[in-house]
PDB file of C-alpha atoms in Angstrom:
ATOM      1  CA  LYS A   1     108.098  66.197 107.501  1.00  0.00           C
ATOM      2  CA  ALA A   2     106.417  68.125 110.256  1.00  0.00           C
ATOM      3  CA  GLY A   3     106.482  71.886 109.860  1.00  0.00           C
ATOM      4  CA  VAL A   4     107.829  74.505 112.213  1.00  0.00           C
ATOM      5  CA  THR A   5     105.954  74.479 115.500  1.00  0.00           C
ATOM      6  CA  GLN A   6     105.671  77.187 118.117  1.00  0.00           C
ATOM      7  CA  THR A   7     104.394  77.164 121.648  1.00  0.00           C
ATOM      8  CA  PRO A   8     102.369  78.594 123.151  1.00  0.00           C
ATOM      9  CA  ARG A   9     100.093  79.862 120.406  1.00  0.00           C
ATOM     10  CA  TYR A  10      98.539  82.585 122.549  1.00  0.00           C
ATOM     11  CA  LEU A  11      99.801  84.392 125.609  1.00  0.00           C
ATOM     12  CA  ILE A  12      98.534  87.240 127.742  1.00  0.00           C
ATOM     13  CA  LYS A  13     100.992  88.976 130.025  1.00  0.00           C
ATOM     14  CA  THR A  14     101.085  92.093 132.158  1.00  0.00           C
ATOM     15  CA  ARG A  15     103.474  94.995 131.728  1.00  0.00           C
ATOM     16  CA  GLY A  16     106.740  94.397 133.517  1.00  0.00           C
ATOM     17  CA  GLN A  17     106.547  90.615 133.322  1.00  0.00           C
ATOM     18  CA  GLN A  18     108.786  88.467 131.204  1.00  0.00           C
ATOM     19  CA  VAL A  19     107.876  85.805 128.675  1.00  0.00           C
ATOM     20  CA  THR A  20     109.566  82.867 126.959  1.00  0.00           C
ATOM     21  CA  LEU A  21     108.455  81.578 123.578  1.00  0.00           C
ATOM     22  CA  SER A  22     109.534  78.306 122.034  1.00  0.00           C
ATOM     23  CA  CYS A  23     110.160  77.209 118.470  1.00  0.00           C
ATOM     24  CA  SER A  24     110.880  73.745 117.076  1.00  0.00           C
ATOM     25  CA  PRO A  25     112.293  73.846 113.541  1.00  0.00           C
ATOM     26  CA  ILE A  26     111.713  71.421 110.732  1.00  0.00           C
ATOM     27  CA  SER A  27     113.777  68.301 111.267  1.00  0.00           C
ATOM     28  CA  GLY A  28     117.248  68.798 109.826  1.00  0.00           C
ATOM     29  CA  HIS A  29     117.049  72.582 109.795  1.00  0.00           C
ATOM     30  CA  ARG A  30     119.801  74.103 111.885  1.00  0.00           C
ATOM     31  CA  SER A  31     118.998  77.770 111.442  1.00  0.00           C
ATOM     32  CA  VAL A  32     116.170  79.440 113.340  1.00  0.00           C
ATOM     33  CA  SER A  33     115.205  83.075 112.909  1.00  0.00           C
ATOM     34  CA  TRP A  34     112.689  85.114 114.873  1.00  0.00           C
ATOM     35  CA  TYR A  35     110.490  87.886 113.537  1.00  0.00           C
ATOM     36  CA  GLN A  36     108.013  90.264 115.124  1.00  0.00           C
ATOM     37  CA  GLN A  37     104.862  91.086 113.176  1.00  0.00           C
ATOM     38  CA  THR A  38     102.718  94.096 114.059  1.00  0.00           C
ATOM     39  CA  PRO A  39     100.163  96.055 112.024  1.00  0.00           C
ATOM     40  CA  GLY A  40     102.250  99.201 112.323  1.00  0.00           C
ATOM     41  CA  GLN A  41     105.785  97.931 111.760  1.00  0.00           C
ATOM     42  CA  GLY A  42     105.108  94.867 109.652  1.00  0.00           C
ATOM     43  CA  LEU A  43     107.514  91.949 109.770  1.00  0.00           C
ATOM     44  CA  GLN A  44     110.774  92.790 111.493  1.00  0.00           C
ATOM     45  CA  PHE A  45     113.794  90.575 112.027  1.00  0.00           C
ATOM     46  CA  LEU A  46     114.773  89.931 115.638  1.00  0.00           C
ATOM     47  CA  PHE A  47     117.677  87.480 115.480  1.00  0.00           C
ATOM     48  CA  GLU A  48     118.973  84.292 113.915  1.00  0.00           C
ATOM     49  CA  TYR A  49     120.582  81.300 115.547  1.00  0.00           C
ATOM     50  CA  PHE A  50     122.649  78.604 113.897  1.00  0.00           C
ATOM     51  CA  SER A  51     124.314  75.749 115.740  1.00  0.00           C
ATOM     52  CA  GLU A  52     123.545  77.368 119.088  1.00  0.00           C
ATOM     53  CA  THR A  53     125.210  80.666 118.107  1.00  0.00           C
ATOM     54  CA  GLN A  54     123.532  83.956 117.398  1.00  0.00           C
ATOM     55  CA  ARG A  55     124.560  84.934 113.877  1.00  0.00           C
ATOM     56  CA  ASN A  56     122.530  88.054 113.241  1.00  0.00           C
ATOM     57  CA  LYS A  57     120.600  90.508 115.312  1.00  0.00           C
ATOM     58  CA  GLY A  58     117.998  93.082 114.361  1.00  0.00           C
ATOM     59  CA  ASN A  59     117.371  96.501 115.838  1.00  0.00           C
ATOM     60  CA  PHE A  60     115.565  95.544 118.986  1.00  0.00           C
ATOM     61  CA  PRO A  61     116.437  96.478 122.582  1.00  0.00           C
ATOM     62  CA  GLY A  62     118.379  94.150 124.821  1.00  0.00           C
ATOM     63  CA  ARG A  63     115.121  93.084 126.500  1.00  0.00           C
ATOM     64  CA  PHE A  64     114.745  90.720 123.572  1.00  0.00           C
ATOM     65  CA  SER A  65     117.044  87.737 123.749  1.00  0.00           C
ATOM     66  CA  GLY A  66     117.173  84.210 122.484  1.00  0.00           C
ATOM     67  CA  ARG A  67     119.017  80.978 122.529  1.00  0.00           C
ATOM     68  CA  GLN A  68     119.245  77.743 120.631  1.00  0.00           C
ATOM     69  CA  PHE A  69     119.727  74.267 121.958  1.00  0.00           C
ATOM     70  CA  SER A  70     121.766  71.396 120.569  1.00  0.00           C
ATOM     71  CA  ASN A  71     118.633  69.869 118.988  1.00  0.00           C
ATOM     72  CA  SER A  72     118.095  73.192 117.109  1.00  0.00           C
ATOM     73  CA  ARG A  73     115.030  74.120 119.125  1.00  0.00           C
ATOM     74  CA  SER A  74     115.055  77.795 119.985  1.00  0.00           C
ATOM     75  CA  GLU A  75     113.573  80.049 122.608  1.00  0.00           C
ATOM     76  CA  MET A  76     113.183  83.769 122.730  1.00  0.00           C
ATOM     77  CA  ASN A  77     112.726  85.765 125.876  1.00  0.00           C
ATOM     78  CA  VAL A  78     111.334  89.220 126.378  1.00  0.00           C
ATOM     79  CA  SER A  79     111.912  90.811 129.756  1.00  0.00           C
ATOM     80  CA  THR A  80     110.160  93.783 131.322  1.00  0.00           C
ATOM     81  CA  LEU A  81     107.286  93.629 128.881  1.00  0.00           C
ATOM     82  CA  GLU A  82     105.852  96.827 127.452  1.00  0.00           C
ATOM     83  CA  LEU A  83     102.489  97.409 125.802  1.00  0.00           C
ATOM     84  CA  GLY A  84     104.289  97.882 122.498  1.00  0.00           C
ATOM     85  CA  ASP A  85     105.607  94.326 122.648  1.00  0.00           C
ATOM     86  CA  SER A  86     102.143  93.043 121.800  1.00  0.00           C
ATOM     87  CA  ALA A  87     102.624  91.278 118.491  1.00  0.00           C
ATOM     88  CA  LEU A  88     102.687  88.034 116.607  1.00  0.00           C
ATOM     89  CA  TYR A  89     106.102  86.435 117.083  1.00  0.00           C
ATOM     90  CA  LEU A  90     107.086  84.168 114.240  1.00  0.00           C
ATOM     91  CA  CYS A  91     109.998  81.842 113.977  1.00  0.00           C
ATOM     92  CA  ALA A  92     111.335  80.474 110.739  1.00  0.00           C
ATOM     93  CA  SER A  93     113.725  77.654 110.018  1.00  0.00           C
ATOM     94  CA  ARG A  94     115.876  76.867 107.028  1.00  0.00           C
ATOM     95  CA  MET A  95     118.306  74.245 105.861  1.00  0.00           C
ATOM     96  CA  THR A  96     120.035  76.107 103.048  1.00  0.00           C
ATOM     97  CA  LEU A  97     120.955  79.758 102.675  1.00  0.00           C
ATOM     98  CA  TYR A  98     117.634  80.419 101.052  1.00  0.00           C
ATOM     99  CA  GLU A  99     114.134  79.113 101.771  1.00  0.00           C
ATOM    100  CA  GLN A 100     112.819  80.026 105.196  1.00  0.00           C
ATOM    101  CA  TYR A 101     109.687  78.318 106.492  1.00  0.00           C
ATOM    102  CA  PHE A 102     107.578  79.972 109.135  1.00  0.00           C
ATOM    103  CA  GLY A 103     105.816  78.569 112.145  1.00  0.00           C
ATOM    104  CA  PRO A 104     102.230  79.536 113.060  1.00  0.00           C
ATOM    105  CA  GLY A 105     103.425  82.179 115.495  1.00  0.00           C
ATOM    106  CA  THR A 106     102.763  83.077 119.109  1.00  0.00           C
ATOM    107  CA  ARG A 107     100.266  85.863 119.625  1.00  0.00           C
ATOM    108  CA  LEU A 108     101.484  87.873 122.638  1.00  0.00           C
ATOM    109  CA  THR A 109      99.181  90.395 124.243  1.00  0.00           C
ATOM    110  CA  VAL A 110     100.587  92.698 126.913  1.00  0.00           C
ATOM    111  CA  THR A 111      98.067  94.423 129.162  1.00  0.00           C
TER     112      THR A 111
ATOM    113  CA  GLY B   1     120.876  98.308 105.830  1.00  0.00           C
ATOM    114  CA  GLU B   2     118.416  96.960 103.310  1.00  0.00           C
ATOM    115  CA  ASN B   3     115.123  98.744 102.720  1.00  0.00           C
ATOM    116  CA  VAL B   4     112.317  97.105 100.735  1.00  0.00           C
ATOM    117  CA  GLU B   5     109.367  99.110  99.472  1.00  0.00           C
ATOM    118  CA  GLN B   6     106.210  97.430  98.212  1.00  0.00           C
ATOM    119  CA  HIS B   7     103.295  98.708  96.134  1.00  0.00           C
ATOM    120  CA  PRO B   8     100.371  98.806  96.064  1.00  0.00           C
ATOM    121  CA  SER B   9      99.238  98.354  99.645  1.00  0.00           C
ATOM    122  CA  THR B  10      95.852  97.076  98.497  1.00  0.00           C
ATOM    123  CA  LEU B  11      94.791  95.537  95.217  1.00  0.00           C
ATOM    124  CA  SER B  12      91.372  94.420  94.125  1.00  0.00           C
ATOM    125  CA  VAL B  13      90.932  92.371  90.965  1.00  0.00           C
ATOM    126  CA  GLN B  14      88.142  90.356  89.443  1.00  0.00           C
ATOM    127  CA  GLU B  15      88.417  86.616  89.279  1.00  0.00           C
ATOM    128  CA  GLY B  16      90.317  85.603  86.184  1.00  0.00           C
ATOM    129  CA  ASP B  17      92.233  88.873  85.899  1.00  0.00           C
ATOM    130  CA  SER B  18      95.952  89.259  86.525  1.00  0.00           C
ATOM    131  CA  ALA B  19      97.528  90.881  89.571  1.00  0.00           C
ATOM    132  CA  VAL B  20     100.931  92.518  89.771  1.00  0.00           C
ATOM    133  CA  ILE B  21     102.745  93.546  92.941  1.00  0.00           C
ATOM    134  CA  LYS B  22     105.974  95.520  92.773  1.00  0.00           C
ATOM    135  CA  CYS B  23     108.893  95.872  95.158  1.00  0.00           C
ATOM    136  CA  THR B  24     112.096  97.864  95.138  1.00  0.00           C
ATOM    137  CA  TYR B  25     115.177  97.274  97.254  1.00  0.00           C
ATOM    138  CA  SER B  26     118.055  99.501  98.244  1.00  0.00           C
ATOM    139  CA  ASP B  27     121.022  97.214  98.863  1.00  0.00           C
ATOM    140  CA  SER B  28     122.684  96.217  95.614  1.00  0.00           C
ATOM    141  CA  ALA B  29     124.323  93.306  97.460  1.00  0.00           C
ATOM    142  CA  SER B  30     120.948  91.627  98.040  1.00  0.00           C
ATOM    143  CA  ASN B  31     120.771  88.416  96.044  1.00  0.00           C
ATOM    144  CA  TYR B  32     117.679  86.543  97.220  1.00  0.00           C
ATOM    145  CA  PHE B  33     114.062  87.677  96.881  1.00  0.00           C
ATOM    146  CA  PRO B  34     111.260  85.481  98.220  1.00  0.00           C
ATOM    147  CA  TRP B  35     107.535  86.142  98.188  1.00  0.00           C
ATOM    148  CA  TYR B  36     105.242  85.067 100.996  1.00  0.00           C
ATOM    149  CA  LYS B  37     101.476  84.722 101.117  1.00  0.00           C
ATOM    150  CA  GLN B  38      99.739  85.178 104.442  1.00  0.00           C
ATOM    151  CA  GLU B  39      96.088  84.349 104.849  1.00  0.00           C
ATOM    152  CA  LEU B  40      94.171  85.779 107.768  1.00  0.00           C
ATOM    153  CA  GLY B  41      95.312  84.170 110.997  1.00  0.00           C
ATOM    154  CA  LYS B  42      97.799  81.925 109.230  1.00  0.00           C
ATOM    155  CA  ARG B  43     101.559  81.773 108.943  1.00  0.00           C
ATOM    156  CA  PRO B  44     103.416  83.374 106.019  1.00  0.00           C
ATOM    157  CA  GLN B  45     103.876  80.760 103.302  1.00  0.00           C
ATOM    158  CA  LEU B  46     106.714  80.844 100.825  1.00  0.00           C
ATOM    159  CA  ILE B  47     105.125  80.815  97.361  1.00  0.00           C
ATOM    160  CA  ILE B  48     108.022  81.600  95.059  1.00  0.00           C
ATOM    161  CA  ASP B  49     111.516  83.018  95.227  1.00  0.00           C
ATOM    162  CA  ILE B  50     114.180  84.249  92.859  1.00  0.00           C
ATOM    163  CA  ARG B  51     117.918  84.527  93.119  1.00  0.00           C
ATOM    164  CA  SER B  52     119.909  87.297  91.533  1.00  0.00           C
ATOM    165  CA  ASN B  53     121.434  85.078  88.864  1.00  0.00           C
ATOM    166  CA  VAL B  54     118.105  84.774  87.019  1.00  0.00           C
ATOM    167  CA  GLY B  55     115.715  87.368  85.663  1.00  0.00           C
ATOM    168  CA  GLU B  56     112.452  85.436  85.782  1.00  0.00           C
ATOM    169  CA  LYS B  57     110.951  82.389  87.421  1.00  0.00           C
ATOM    170  CA  LYS B  58     107.554  80.846  86.898  1.00  0.00           C
ATOM    171  CA  ASP B  59     105.480  78.327  88.805  1.00  0.00           C
ATOM    172  CA  GLN B  60     102.068  77.619  87.266  1.00  0.00           C
ATOM    173  CA  ARG B  61     100.029  80.825  87.643  1.00  0.00           C
ATOM    174  CA  ILE B  62     102.722  82.666  89.583  1.00  0.00           C
ATOM    175  CA  ALA B  63     105.804  84.351  88.175  1.00  0.00           C
ATOM    176  CA  VAL B  64     108.454  86.649  89.576  1.00  0.00           C
ATOM    177  CA  THR B  65     110.702  88.982  87.614  1.00  0.00           C
ATOM    178  CA  LEU B  66     113.881  90.651  88.803  1.00  0.00           C
ATOM    179  CA  ASN B  67     115.624  93.703  87.392  1.00  0.00           C
ATOM    180  CA  LYS B  68     118.955  94.007  89.190  1.00  0.00           C
ATOM    181  CA  THR B  69     119.934  97.213  87.436  1.00  0.00           C
ATOM    182  CA  ALA B  70     116.790  99.010  88.571  1.00  0.00           C
ATOM    183  CA  LYS B  71     116.715  97.092  91.862  1.00  0.00           C
ATOM    184  CA  HIS B  72     113.135  96.037  91.586  1.00  0.00           C
ATOM    185  CA  PHE B  73     111.240  92.770  91.419  1.00  0.00           C
ATOM    186  CA  SER B  74     107.620  91.933  90.807  1.00  0.00           C
ATOM    187  CA  LEU B  75     105.096  89.190  91.483  1.00  0.00           C
ATOM    188  CA  HIS B  76     102.650  88.320  88.744  1.00  0.00           C
ATOM    189  CA  ILE B  77      99.576  86.189  89.380  1.00  0.00           C
ATOM    190  CA  THR B  78      97.545  85.200  86.343  1.00  0.00           C
ATOM    191  CA  GLU B  79      93.988  83.860  86.198  1.00  0.00           C
ATOM    192  CA  THR B  80      93.360  84.923  89.775  1.00  0.00           C
ATOM    193  CA  GLN B  81      91.003  82.869  91.934  1.00  0.00           C
ATOM    194  CA  PRO B  82      89.193  83.730  95.182  1.00  0.00           C
ATOM    195  CA  GLU B  83      91.676  81.585  97.122  1.00  0.00           C
ATOM    196  CA  ASP B  84      94.450  83.945  95.999  1.00  0.00           C
ATOM    197  CA  SER B  85      92.961  86.558  98.346  1.00  0.00           C
ATOM    198  CA  ALA B  86      95.553  87.179 101.059  1.00  0.00           C
ATOM    199  CA  VAL B  87      98.343  89.544 102.070  1.00  0.00           C
ATOM    200  CA  TYR B  88     101.484  89.145  99.997  1.00  0.00           C
ATOM    201  CA  PHE B  89     104.916  90.142 101.274  1.00  0.00           C
ATOM    202  CA  CYS B  90     108.075  90.569  99.271  1.00  0.00           C
ATOM    203  CA  ALA B  91     111.458  90.334 100.949  1.00  0.00           C
ATOM    204  CA  GLY B  92     115.130  90.698 100.198  1.00  0.00           C
ATOM    205  CA  ALA B  93     118.284  89.256 101.690  1.00  0.00           C
ATOM    206  CA  ASN B  94     122.014  89.196 101.136  1.00  0.00           C
ATOM    207  CA  THR B  95     122.780  85.553 101.764  1.00  0.00           C
ATOM    208  CA  GLY B  96     126.501  86.247 101.549  1.00  0.00           C
ATOM    209  CA  THR B  97     126.676  88.175 104.791  1.00  0.00           C
ATOM    210  CA  ALA B  98     123.359  87.575 106.540  1.00  0.00           C
ATOM    211  CA  SER B  99     120.252  85.606 105.737  1.00  0.00           C
ATOM    212  CA  LYS B 100     117.874  87.863 107.572  1.00  0.00           C
ATOM    213  CA  LEU B 101     114.889  88.777 105.461  1.00  0.00           C
ATOM    214  CA  THR B 102     113.914  92.423 105.102  1.00  0.00           C
ATOM    215  CA  PHE B 103     110.226  92.537 104.283  1.00  0.00           C
ATOM    216  CA  GLY B 104     108.083  94.938 102.354  1.00  0.00           C
ATOM    217  CA  THR B 105     104.981  96.310 104.024  1.00  0.00           C
ATOM    218  CA  GLY B 106     102.611  93.896 102.338  1.00  0.00           C
ATOM    219  CA  THR B 107      99.885  94.019  99.686  1.00  0.00           C
ATOM    220  CA  ARG B 108      96.356  93.002 100.523  1.00  0.00           C
ATOM    221  CA  LEU B 109      94.993  91.274  97.429  1.00  0.00           C
ATOM    222  CA  GLN B 110      91.272  90.784  97.121  1.00  0.00           C
ATOM    223  CA  VAL B 111      89.897  88.685  94.292  1.00  0.00           C
ATOM    224  CA  THR B 112      86.233  89.365  93.716  1.00  0.00           C
ATOM    225  CA  LEU B 113      83.760  87.123  91.923  1.00  0.00           C
TER     226      LEU B 113
END
């Protein structure tokens, strides 16, 4: 089976812009979670989607949002970008309650 | 919410030696504890996990132990090899209410020749 894929892999944006990142889970996995990874804060949970519904949400401002489509693919959107949003954004998919498998991430740089 | 602490932040061992990384968690309801390995520029890879109904799990050179009473779990790597060099993250989750993973801050393991 193909692994979790994310597009784009790299992105450079300017403060104030918005960005949309995409994640395609492993075939058959219906849950997709998003994480932000930074050197200072480590890996932090953003939100989880299952069957097109947001099931959990982390402690991030409302500028961070997401959605999931009927084919389980997911997107996350960040509006009004700030310098501090520069990070590696990882998505992870799972089939059961347990094992989560990560994609390669999207490296977002905000200038 | 859950808080996971991880020690040490860096660990250097000689090839062939053992490495141990320790984590503690705060939420007694957490029941799932995976470990991820992340090489430079790569995605985190699930290397082993343990559920709260067992105290130890082993997979070749890697083992994880869980002490629910003390709320801590550890990763043990034996006969370390240069390719074990990476950042290792522990995590905890309560799969009963939410499957979000709360991660430790990571341990940079360097295996020297």
